Amino acid sequence: MGNVQEGENIMSYQPFTEQTVVEHVRQLGYLQEGIAECEEIGDGNLNLVFRIRQGEQRLIVKQALPYAKVVGESWPLTLERAWIEQLALREFATVASRYVPAVLGSDRTLAYTIIEDLSDYEIVRTGYLKGESYPELARHIGEFLGETLFATSDYAAGPIAKKRIERDYYNPELCDITEKLIFTDPFKDAESNNIEAALREDVERLWQDQALKVEVTKLKVGFVTKHEALLHGDLHTGSIFATQQETKIIDPEFAFYGPFGFDLGQIIAHLTLSTFHDPLKRFERFTDVLTVWETFEKTFRANFERAVEPFNTDGFVDELLRTVFSDTIGYAGCELIRRAVGLAGVADLETLPEATRLERKRDALALGTALIKERHGVESIDDLVTLLAGVRV
Amino acid sequence: MGNVQEGENIMSYQPFTEQTVVEHVRQLGYLQEGIAECEEIGDGNLNLVFRIRQGEQRLIVKQALPYAKVVGESWPLTLERAWIEQLALREFATVASRYVPAVLGSDRTLAYTIIEDLSDYEIVRTGYLKGESYPELARHIGEFLGETLFATSDYAAGPIAKKRIERDYYNPELCDITEKLIFTDPFKDAESNNIEAALREDVERLWQDQALKVEVTKLKVGFVTKHEALLHGDLHTGSIFATQQETKIIDPEFAFYGPFGFDLGQIIAHLTLSTFHDPLKRFERFTDVLTVWETFEKTFRANFERAVEPFNTDGFVDELLRTVFSDTIGYAGCELIRRAVGLAGVADLETLPEATRLERKRDALALGTALIKERHGVESIDDLVTLLAGVRV
């Protein structure tokens, strides 16, 4: 039931309405006859998201739209991302089902995924803005990354099996968005940027920093060439649902094979950005950064004990983790910079009063630059946290 | 004519004979009615190779066999490699047609490729063993690599177009052979090895060198994760036809997306191995090593002037080439070691009288180890040549 494979569905794509989606899932057998509540709860920028309830039955249907409306712009965007998203959720669930919503069904042509309803959870960024804390979050994220990054790497199942998984995750269009919005546009005078006038001078100094731009290019090249593991691809605090006890990572439509350090760097950058909004949470959030890395490392190392033979060389995992660590720092730096000047702002910064906001954006630029340029010199996660916390707030 | 696409051919696979192959190419329109000469000229280990002549018409038909017979062993091997091979030849021809044979036709089901006859050329290894020299060879190889590695990289057409090319070249089975035979088996007591009794002690010392094994693992991880460009995948002197004026690179059935330095390292290792056979050619061959690298670098740099925007950062190409250079040295080291102890021996070593052969194999082990461990410290191609030439012969 539900999991209609490619080719089986003869309907052509069209966006659901609150009425048609209920009818559709009823035909699939998810609902009884009779009344069902349905509400469109998405922001409508990229996807339609319907919450459907009937008695005890609660479902989310997420359907991709064939375009992306971002800050007034509109561009066509492949529906295939919906298929990739549910593939990735299922892949992650094989080793970390606690940390992803259950996928109940999906359809490639209609570009939707049916997942469990997460109404009892809150989006972490939203919670943070309200002063919320999630005591288990960092450990859960570290574990999720330690499990999924290992499981989808060459080290878990060997290069042949990894190549088989990898083939499903080319995702050129969504990778292209990341390449442009994180690694390219913020480092030049691109139309897509969103630079506050008062910040212009600082940003122009960034554009003249040739050494920085070479390092960013290296990180970008890593993003496009290092096929180490299946990444979430967009792991910020807006892609995570949490309660006090539980964590669910959602929306892996940017999933692709890339460098281990990318997801790690993104989430560390966003934990840091949240302290720019709420300085009183600094100790807590930087402890979370520490916990994310340490849990990831511990989980990855434990898994690596089972690494397949071509890679289980004594001492290799230490060298590998050293590289993952410096990549992580570099990717965190890129994310800090783009969130200060790029197309996609974050509420952590944008909701601050002007004077504070400009200061924090300058901090993001300075800290991002330092992380990117000095990433090979940072010896330990404690040193990284010291560096992150060194920014005045 | 000739280029039958997947799915169009309803015949199922079966190996050609001298009779059936002539009939088949005649039906495709390559031959007139009447007598045609046909000769099976392959070694029969992996492929059938037929030379067909009729008047002015001269053709080679290379057909994959569904198994690999190597040194008495036989294992099943995908026919798909024939399709990958002709795709790669066509891909290389788009920027370096001078250096590959023309593909006249191909068939995915029957697993054959029809190429121009290269009877006027000689396999470089065979020529070398007879004392031959190829004055243009090194420049041609450097140019071939500088053109094809650039053209198939993210730098030429951008990540989206590169991902589109990349999808055709997964090649898990043949990559697996390389992974095992170059990076894994020679560094442990594997059944596939071919270790002379008198060399056993030297090889066991190698197996105890933990630092070496960590470095080899890093290079192997680069081989499976760094999708930089479309590689030939097996670029030794037995995969190159040459005359005094011309060079044709053949047999890219191992083609895959991998690290820039892999093909470069392999060919440099084989130029070095040829000096182990014929010490009087040392000056010439090491000049060739220098020429291969310098021509590659010059060609790649010239192409990089046209690198697409996300990667054309001033100064980046220098950093990139530094990494390519150290990878190249490391891969050359791995190739030297495996040709001394692994499954696939080379005539350069195997045809030497016993005492010399053992000495040269020890040289290959020592030089290979040094290259792998010291690859980051080698500053220039001149230093590399000094290192290569420093081995007594």
PDB file of N, CA and C in Angstrom, chain A residues 214 217-218 221-222 225, chain B residues 149-150 153 155 226 228 260-261 293 296-297 300-301 304 307 311 315-328:
ATOM      1  N   VAL A 214      40.236  31.539  -2.362  1.00  0.00           N
ATOM      2  CA  VAL A 214      40.871  30.279  -2.774  1.00  0.00           C
ATOM      3  C   VAL A 214      40.433  29.150  -1.833  1.00  0.00           C
ATOM      4  N   THR A 217      36.944  28.160  -2.582  1.00  0.00           N
ATOM      5  CA  THR A 217      36.903  27.360  -3.815  1.00  0.00           C
ATOM      6  C   THR A 217      37.300  25.914  -3.531  1.00  0.00           C
ATOM      7  N   LYS A 218      38.295  25.735  -2.661  1.00  0.00           N
ATOM      8  CA  LYS A 218      38.679  24.357  -2.306  1.00  0.00           C
ATOM      9  C   LYS A 218      37.523  23.621  -1.629  1.00  0.00           C
ATOM     10  N   VAL A 221      34.987  22.764  -4.222  1.00  0.00           N
ATOM     11  CA  VAL A 221      35.442  21.620  -5.014  1.00  0.00           C
ATOM     12  C   VAL A 221      35.227  20.326  -4.220  1.00  0.00           C
ATOM     13  N   GLY A 222      35.483  20.371  -2.916  1.00  0.00           N
ATOM     14  CA  GLY A 222      35.180  19.215  -2.074  1.00  0.00           C
ATOM     15  C   GLY A 222      33.701  18.872  -2.123  1.00  0.00           C
ATOM     16  N   THR A 225      33.124  17.172  -5.555  1.00  0.00           N
ATOM     17  CA  THR A 225      33.897  15.984  -5.963  1.00  0.00           C
ATOM     18  C   THR A 225      34.037  14.893  -4.898  1.00  0.00           C
TER      19      THR A 225
ATOM     20  N   LEU B 149      41.163  15.243 -18.883  1.00  0.00           N
ATOM     21  CA  LEU B 149      40.879  15.413 -17.460  1.00  0.00           C
ATOM     22  C   LEU B 149      40.192  16.757 -17.230  1.00  0.00           C
ATOM     23  N   PHE B 150      40.671  17.791 -17.905  1.00  0.00           N
ATOM     24  CA  PHE B 150      39.987  19.077 -17.754  1.00  0.00           C
ATOM     25  C   PHE B 150      38.557  19.014 -18.289  1.00  0.00           C
ATOM     26  N   SER B 153      35.911  17.440 -16.131  1.00  0.00           N
ATOM     27  CA  SER B 153      35.849  17.887 -14.734  1.00  0.00           C
ATOM     28  C   SER B 153      34.751  18.920 -14.528  1.00  0.00           C
ATOM     29  N   TYR B 155      35.319  21.786 -13.688  1.00  0.00           N
ATOM     30  CA  TYR B 155      35.863  23.086 -14.095  1.00  0.00           C
ATOM     31  C   TYR B 155      35.494  23.454 -15.532  1.00  0.00           C
ATOM     32  N   LYS B 226      37.032  10.500  -4.722  1.00  0.00           N
ATOM     33  CA  LYS B 226      37.310  11.779  -5.403  1.00  0.00           C
ATOM     34  C   LYS B 226      36.872  11.724  -6.866  1.00  0.00           C
ATOM     35  N   GLU B 228      36.842  13.495  -9.578  1.00  0.00           N
ATOM     36  CA  GLU B 228      37.332  14.723 -10.201  1.00  0.00           C
ATOM     37  C   GLU B 228      37.148  14.743 -11.718  1.00  0.00           C
ATOM     38  N   PHE B 260      42.249  13.029 -10.421  1.00  0.00           N
ATOM     39  CA  PHE B 260      43.132  13.443 -11.528  1.00  0.00           C
ATOM     40  C   PHE B 260      44.457  12.673 -11.561  1.00  0.00           C
ATOM     41  N   GLY B 261      45.023  12.454 -10.357  1.00  0.00           N
ATOM     42  CA  GLY B 261      46.391  11.913 -10.311  1.00  0.00           C
ATOM     43  C   GLY B 261      46.524  10.441 -10.653  1.00  0.00           C
ATOM     44  N   TRP B 293      54.395  15.152 -17.284  1.00  0.00           N
ATOM     45  CA  TRP B 293      53.848  16.053 -16.269  1.00  0.00           C
ATOM     46  C   TRP B 293      53.781  17.491 -16.786  1.00  0.00           C
ATOM     47  N   PHE B 296      51.105  17.895 -19.377  1.00  0.00           N
ATOM     48  CA  PHE B 296      49.807  17.848 -18.697  1.00  0.00           C
ATOM     49  C   PHE B 296      49.541  19.183 -18.007  1.00  0.00           C
ATOM     50  N   GLU B 297      50.508  19.634 -17.218  1.00  0.00           N
ATOM     51  CA  GLU B 297      50.299  20.853 -16.424  1.00  0.00           C
ATOM     52  C   GLU B 297      50.044  22.058 -17.321  1.00  0.00           C
ATOM     53  N   PHE B 300      46.593  21.659 -18.960  1.00  0.00           N
ATOM     54  CA  PHE B 300      45.534  21.838 -17.978  1.00  0.00           C
ATOM     55  C   PHE B 300      45.409  23.315 -17.596  1.00  0.00           C
ATOM     56  N   ARG B 301      46.558  23.964 -17.373  1.00  0.00           N
ATOM     57  CA  ARG B 301      46.539  25.389 -17.027  1.00  0.00           C
ATOM     58  C   ARG B 301      45.933  26.242 -18.137  1.00  0.00           C
ATOM     59  N   PHE B 304      42.398  25.759 -18.042  1.00  0.00           N
ATOM     60  CA  PHE B 304      41.786  26.338 -16.845  1.00  0.00           C
ATOM     61  C   PHE B 304      41.502  27.831 -17.011  1.00  0.00           C
ATOM     62  N   ALA B 307      38.023  28.030 -17.284  1.00  0.00           N
ATOM     63  CA  ALA B 307      37.239  27.370 -16.233  1.00  0.00           C
ATOM     64  C   ALA B 307      35.968  28.163 -15.981  1.00  0.00           C
ATOM     65  N   PHE B 311      34.597  28.227 -10.322  1.00  0.00           N
ATOM     66  CA  PHE B 311      35.916  27.706  -9.946  1.00  0.00           C
ATOM     67  C   PHE B 311      37.085  28.560 -10.424  1.00  0.00           C
ATOM     68  N   GLY B 315      44.479  31.990  -8.437  1.00  0.00           N
ATOM     69  CA  GLY B 315      45.358  31.277  -7.512  1.00  0.00           C
ATOM     70  C   GLY B 315      44.883  29.878  -7.173  1.00  0.00           C
ATOM     71  N   PHE B 316      43.647  29.558  -7.495  1.00  0.00           N
ATOM     72  CA  PHE B 316      43.146  28.233  -7.112  1.00  0.00           C
ATOM     73  C   PHE B 316      43.838  27.105  -7.872  1.00  0.00           C
ATOM     74  N   VAL B 317      44.099  27.337  -9.162  1.00  0.00           N
ATOM     75  CA  VAL B 317      44.665  26.249  -9.975  1.00  0.00           C
ATOM     76  C   VAL B 317      46.043  25.811  -9.457  1.00  0.00           C
ATOM     77  N   ASP B 318      46.792  26.728  -8.863  1.00  0.00           N
ATOM     78  CA  ASP B 318      48.094  26.355  -8.297  1.00  0.00           C
ATOM     79  C   ASP B 318      47.923  25.358  -7.147  1.00  0.00           C
ATOM     80  N   GLU B 319      46.950  25.661  -6.297  1.00  0.00           N
ATOM     81  CA  GLU B 319      46.699  24.779  -5.149  1.00  0.00           C
ATOM     82  C   GLU B 319      46.185  23.422  -5.640  1.00  0.00           C
ATOM     83  N   LEU B 320      45.306  23.480  -6.637  1.00  0.00           N
ATOM     84  CA  LEU B 320      44.768  22.243  -7.192  1.00  0.00           C
ATOM     85  C   LEU B 320      45.891  21.371  -7.748  1.00  0.00           C
ATOM     86  N   LEU B 321      46.768  21.975  -8.536  1.00  0.00           N
ATOM     87  CA  LEU B 321      47.833  21.188  -9.172  1.00  0.00           C
ATOM     88  C   LEU B 321      48.832  20.636  -8.154  1.00  0.00           C
ATOM     89  N   ARG B 322      48.978  21.335  -7.043  1.00  0.00           N
ATOM     90  CA  ARG B 322      49.828  20.808  -5.973  1.00  0.00           C
ATOM     91  C   ARG B 322      49.251  19.480  -5.458  1.00  0.00           C
ATOM     92  N   THR B 323      47.949  19.455  -5.251  1.00  0.00           N
ATOM     93  CA  THR B 323      47.311  18.218  -4.792  1.00  0.00           C
ATOM     94  C   THR B 323      47.373  17.134  -5.859  1.00  0.00           C
ATOM     95  N   VAL B 324      47.108  17.513  -7.114  1.00  0.00           N
ATOM     96  CA  VAL B 324      47.189  16.531  -8.200  1.00  0.00           C
ATOM     97  C   VAL B 324      48.591  15.925  -8.246  1.00  0.00           C
ATOM     98  N   PHE B 325      49.596  16.769  -8.038  1.00  0.00           N
ATOM     99  CA  PHE B 325      50.985  16.296  -8.099  1.00  0.00           C
ATOM    100  C   PHE B 325      51.273  15.272  -6.992  1.00  0.00           C
ATOM    101  N   SER B 326      50.867  15.574  -5.768  1.00  0.00           N
ATOM    102  CA  SER B 326      51.166  14.609  -4.697  1.00  0.00           C
ATOM    103  C   SER B 326      50.338  13.340  -4.867  1.00  0.00           C
ATOM    104  N   ASP B 327      49.094  13.461  -5.334  1.00  0.00           N
ATOM    105  CA  ASP B 327      48.306  12.257  -5.657  1.00  0.00           C
ATOM    106  C   ASP B 327      49.018  11.421  -6.731  1.00  0.00           C
ATOM    107  N   THR B 328      49.500  12.105  -7.762  1.00  0.00           N
ATOM    108  CA  THR B 328      50.192  11.417  -8.863  1.00  0.00           C
ATOM    109  C   THR B 328      51.362  10.587  -8.338  1.00  0.00           C
TER     110      THR B 328
END
